[in-house]
Amino acid sequence: FQSRYDSPFFAEAKQVYDRTRALSTAQQQNMARWAEGHGTLGHPLAMVRSFTHLAKERNLKTSQLIVGLARLGLAGHDAYVQSWKGKFLHQRVRPQSYLNETLDPSWKALVSDNNTPEFGSSWMTYLGAWSEVVKASFGTTGTVHLSNSIQYTDLSSLLTDASNAQWETGLHFPSTLPASLAQGSSIGKNCVGLTFRKP
């Protein structure tokens, strides 16, 4: 007989619990930057803005920008639809609900929970799709400016920071994040493969 406290799922929930209780200043700042919502990096509008800024910076032709934005719109739409479909297909409990029941009744996620099933992360699914459109439009090298003070020299670091922020808020289990990113990447690649006719 295996108790819930010996299970891999409990061990993963304990990772969330421990991580949120021992955040460094840098981790707290990263979490605040990527928290989902208006005025942060954790919002599709911020990522569309960064896409158009990149287009201007790298002198993308107007026709290429239009195609890129069309792909980004389709990829973002499909990413959110598929992510939310997965939530209600898999019905996985949120860390807060599980940890309150098994470990600490007073523990709370560091941002407000939206009362939906946990798997997958809609934001990481979106970013996976977004990154594929960015790579197809601009290549894999060069700096990505997300604000006046925040920039990344590679997409991998950007995605790692965004993923860590989702974990550090306590909203998601660690295993959800790479799975969501992979799903989004697949969606993005499908949208990049679409061809557009000239008007």
CSV table of C-alpha atoms in Angstrom, one decimal:
chain,number,residue,atom,x,y,z
A,1,PHE,CA,0.0,0.0,0.0
A,2,GLN,CA,1.3,3.4,-1.0
A,3,SER,CA,0.1,6.4,1.0
A,4,ARG,CA,-0.5,9.7,-0.8
A,5,TYR,CA,2.6,11.1,1.0
A,6,ASP,CA,4.8,8.6,-0.8
A,7,SER,CA,3.3,9.3,-4.3
A,8,PRO,CA,5.1,11.1,-7.1
A,9,PHE,CA,2.2,13.6,-7.3
A,10,PHE,CA,2.6,14.5,-3.6
A,11,ALA,CA,6.4,15.0,-4.2
A,12,GLU,CA,5.6,17.3,-7.0
A,13,ALA,CA,3.1,19.3,-5.0
A,14,LYS,CA,5.7,19.5,-2.2
A,15,GLN,CA,8.1,21.1,-4.7
A,16,VAL,CA,5.6,23.8,-5.3
A,17,TYR,CA,5.1,24.3,-1.6
A,18,ASP,CA,8.8,24.5,-0.9
A,19,ARG,CA,9.5,26.8,-3.9
A,20,THR,CA,6.9,29.4,-3.0
A,21,ARG,CA,8.2,29.6,0.6
A,22,ALA,CA,11.8,30.3,-0.2
A,23,LEU,CA,11.9,32.7,-3.1
A,24,SER,CA,14.9,34.9,-3.6
A,25,THR,CA,14.5,38.6,-4.4
A,26,ALA,CA,15.3,37.8,-8.1
A,27,GLN,CA,12.7,35.1,-8.2
A,28,GLN,CA,10.1,37.4,-6.7
A,29,GLN,CA,10.9,40.1,-9.3
A,30,ASN,CA,10.7,37.5,-12.1
A,31,MET,CA,7.3,36.3,-10.8
A,32,ALA,CA,6.0,39.9,-10.7
A,33,ARG,CA,7.2,40.6,-14.2
A,34,TRP,CA,5.5,37.5,-15.6
A,35,ALA,CA,2.4,37.4,-13.5
A,36,GLU,CA,-0.6,37.1,-15.9
A,37,GLY,CA,-2.5,40.3,-16.3
A,38,HIS,CA,-2.6,43.8,-17.8
A,39,GLY,CA,0.5,45.8,-17.4
A,40,THR,CA,2.8,42.8,-17.1
A,41,LEU,CA,4.7,40.6,-19.5
A,42,GLY,CA,2.2,37.8,-18.8
A,43,HIS,CA,-0.4,39.0,-21.3
A,44,PRO,CA,-0.8,38.3,-25.0
A,45,LEU,CA,-0.9,42.1,-25.7
A,46,ALA,CA,2.6,42.5,-24.3
A,47,MET,CA,3.9,39.7,-26.6
A,48,VAL,CA,2.1,41.1,-29.7
A,49,ARG,CA,3.7,44.4,-28.9
A,50,SER,CA,7.1,42.8,-28.7
A,51,PHE,CA,6.5,41.1,-32.0
A,52,THR,CA,5.7,44.4,-33.8
A,53,HIS,CA,8.7,46.1,-32.1
A,54,LEU,CA,10.9,43.3,-33.4
A,55,ALA,CA,9.4,43.8,-36.9
A,56,LYS,CA,10.3,47.5,-36.8
A,57,GLU,CA,13.8,46.8,-35.4
A,58,ARG,CA,14.6,44.3,-38.0
A,59,ASN,CA,13.0,46.1,-41.0
A,60,LEU,CA,10.4,43.5,-41.7
A,61,LYS,CA,8.5,44.2,-44.9
A,62,THR,CA,4.9,45.2,-44.4
A,63,SER,CA,3.7,42.0,-46.2
A,64,GLN,CA,5.8,39.9,-43.9
A,65,LEU,CA,4.5,41.7,-40.8
A,66,ILE,CA,0.9,41.1,-41.9
A,67,VAL,CA,1.6,37.4,-42.4
A,68,GLY,CA,3.4,37.2,-39.1
A,69,LEU,CA,0.6,38.8,-37.2
A,70,ALA,CA,-2.0,36.6,-38.9
A,71,ARG,CA,0.0,33.5,-37.8
A,72,LEU,CA,0.4,34.9,-34.3
A,73,GLY,CA,-3.3,35.6,-34.1
A,74,LEU,CA,-4.2,32.1,-35.2
A,75,ALA,CA,-1.6,30.5,-33.0
A,76,GLY,CA,-2.7,32.4,-29.9
A,77,HIS,CA,-6.3,31.6,-30.5
A,78,ASP,CA,-5.6,27.9,-31.0
A,79,ALA,CA,-3.3,27.8,-28.0
A,80,TYR,CA,-5.9,29.1,-25.6
A,81,VAL,CA,-8.7,26.9,-27.0
A,82,GLN,CA,-6.6,23.8,-26.8
A,83,SER,CA,-5.3,24.6,-23.3
A,84,TRP,CA,-8.8,25.2,-21.9
A,85,LYS,CA,-10.1,22.1,-23.6
A,86,GLY,CA,-7.3,20.2,-21.9
A,87,LYS,CA,-8.2,21.6,-18.5
A,88,PHE,CA,-11.7,20.2,-18.6
A,89,LEU,CA,-10.6,17.0,-20.2
A,90,HIS,CA,-8.0,16.1,-17.5
A,91,GLN,CA,-9.6,17.9,-14.5
A,92,ARG,CA,-6.3,18.0,-12.5
A,93,VAL,CA,-6.6,19.7,-9.1
A,94,ARG,CA,-4.7,22.9,-8.5
A,95,PRO,CA,-1.7,22.9,-6.1
A,96,GLN,CA,-3.5,25.0,-3.6
A,97,SER,CA,-6.5,22.7,-3.2
A,98,TYR,CA,-4.3,19.6,-3.0
A,99,LEU,CA,-1.8,21.1,-0.6
A,100,ASN,CA,-4.5,22.5,1.7
A,101,GLU,CA,-5.9,18.9,1.9
A,102,THR,CA,-2.7,17.0,2.3
A,103,LEU,CA,0.0,19.3,3.8
A,104,ASP,CA,-0.9,22.8,5.0
A,105,PRO,CA,-4.5,24.1,5.3
A,106,SER,CA,-3.3,27.7,5.4
A,107,TRP,CA,-1.0,27.6,2.3
A,108,LYS,CA,-2.1,29.8,-0.6
A,109,ALA,CA,-0.8,30.4,-4.1
A,110,LEU,CA,1.0,33.7,-4.3
A,111,VAL,CA,-1.4,35.1,-6.9
A,112,SER,CA,-5.2,34.6,-7.1
A,113,ASP,CA,-6.3,31.3,-8.4
A,114,ASN,CA,-8.8,31.4,-11.2
A,115,ASN,CA,-10.7,28.4,-10.0
A,116,THR,CA,-10.2,26.2,-13.1
A,117,PRO,CA,-8.5,22.8,-13.4
A,118,GLU,CA,-4.7,23.0,-13.4
A,119,PHE,CA,-3.5,21.2,-16.5
A,120,GLY,CA,-2.3,22.8,-18.7
A,121,SER,CA,-1.0,26.2,-18.4
A,122,SER,CA,-2.8,28.4,-20.9
A,123,TRP,CA,0.0,31.0,-20.7
A,124,MET,CA,2.8,28.6,-21.4
A,125,THR,CA,0.8,27.1,-24.2
A,126,TYR,CA,0.5,30.6,-25.7
A,127,LEU,CA,4.2,31.3,-25.3
A,128,GLY,CA,5.1,28.1,-27.0
A,129,ALA,CA,3.0,29.0,-30.0
A,130,TRP,CA,4.3,32.6,-29.9
A,131,SER,CA,7.9,31.5,-29.9
A,132,GLU,CA,7.5,29.4,-33.0
A,133,VAL,CA,6.0,32.3,-34.9
A,134,VAL,CA,8.8,34.6,-33.7
A,135,LYS,CA,11.4,32.1,-34.8
A,136,ALA,CA,9.8,31.7,-38.3
A,137,SER,CA,9.5,35.5,-38.7
A,138,PHE,CA,12.9,36.6,-37.3
A,139,GLY,CA,15.1,33.6,-36.9
A,140,THR,CA,16.6,32.3,-33.6
A,141,THR,CA,19.3,34.9,-33.0
A,142,GLY,CA,19.1,38.5,-31.8
A,143,THR,CA,17.7,40.4,-28.8
A,144,VAL,CA,14.0,40.3,-28.0
A,145,HIS,CA,12.9,43.5,-26.2
A,146,LEU,CA,9.9,43.1,-24.0
A,147,SER,CA,10.1,46.5,-22.3
A,148,ASN,CA,12.6,49.4,-21.9
A,149,SER,CA,14.4,47.5,-19.2
A,150,ILE,CA,13.7,43.8,-20.0
A,151,GLN,CA,15.3,42.0,-22.9
A,152,TYR,CA,16.4,38.5,-23.8
A,153,THR,CA,19.2,37.4,-26.1
A,154,ASP,CA,17.6,34.1,-26.7
A,155,LEU,CA,14.1,32.7,-26.6
A,156,SER,CA,15.1,29.8,-24.4
A,157,SER,CA,15.9,32.1,-21.5
A,158,LEU,CA,12.7,34.0,-22.0
A,159,LEU,CA,10.6,30.8,-21.9
A,160,THR,CA,12.5,29.5,-18.8
A,161,ASP,CA,11.8,32.7,-16.9
A,162,ALA,CA,8.1,32.7,-17.8
A,163,SER,CA,7.9,29.0,-16.9
A,164,ASN,CA,9.6,29.5,-13.5
A,165,ALA,CA,7.2,32.4,-12.7
A,166,GLN,CA,4.3,30.1,-13.2
A,167,TRP,CA,5.8,27.6,-10.8
A,168,GLU,CA,6.8,30.2,-8.3
A,169,THR,CA,3.3,31.7,-8.1
A,170,GLY,CA,2.1,28.3,-6.9
A,171,LEU,CA,-0.5,28.0,-9.7
A,172,HIS,CA,1.0,25.1,-11.5
A,173,PHE,CA,2.8,21.8,-11.0
A,174,PRO,CA,6.3,21.8,-12.5
A,175,SER,CA,5.5,18.9,-14.9
A,176,THR,CA,2.6,21.0,-16.4
A,177,LEU,CA,4.9,23.7,-17.7
A,178,PRO,CA,7.1,21.8,-20.3
A,179,ALA,CA,4.1,19.8,-21.4
A,180,SER,CA,2.1,23.0,-22.0
A,181,LEU,CA,5.1,24.6,-23.8
A,182,ALA,CA,5.4,21.6,-26.1
A,183,GLN,CA,1.7,21.7,-26.9
A,184,GLY,CA,2.0,25.4,-27.8
A,185,SER,CA,5.1,24.8,-29.9
A,186,SER,CA,3.3,22.2,-31.9
A,187,ILE,CA,0.4,24.6,-32.5
A,188,GLY,CA,2.8,27.3,-33.5
A,189,LYS,CA,4.6,25.1,-36.0
A,190,ASN,CA,1.2,24.2,-37.5
A,191,CYS,CA,0.3,27.9,-37.9
A,192,VAL,CA,3.8,28.7,-39.3
A,193,GLY,CA,3.2,26.0,-41.9
A,194,LEU,CA,0.1,27.8,-43.3
A,195,THR,CA,0.6,29.4,-46.7
A,196,PHE,CA,-1.1,32.7,-47.6
A,197,ARG,CA,-2.1,33.8,-51.1
A,198,LYS,CA,-1.3,37.2,-52.3
A,199,PRO,CA,-4.4,39.4,-52.5
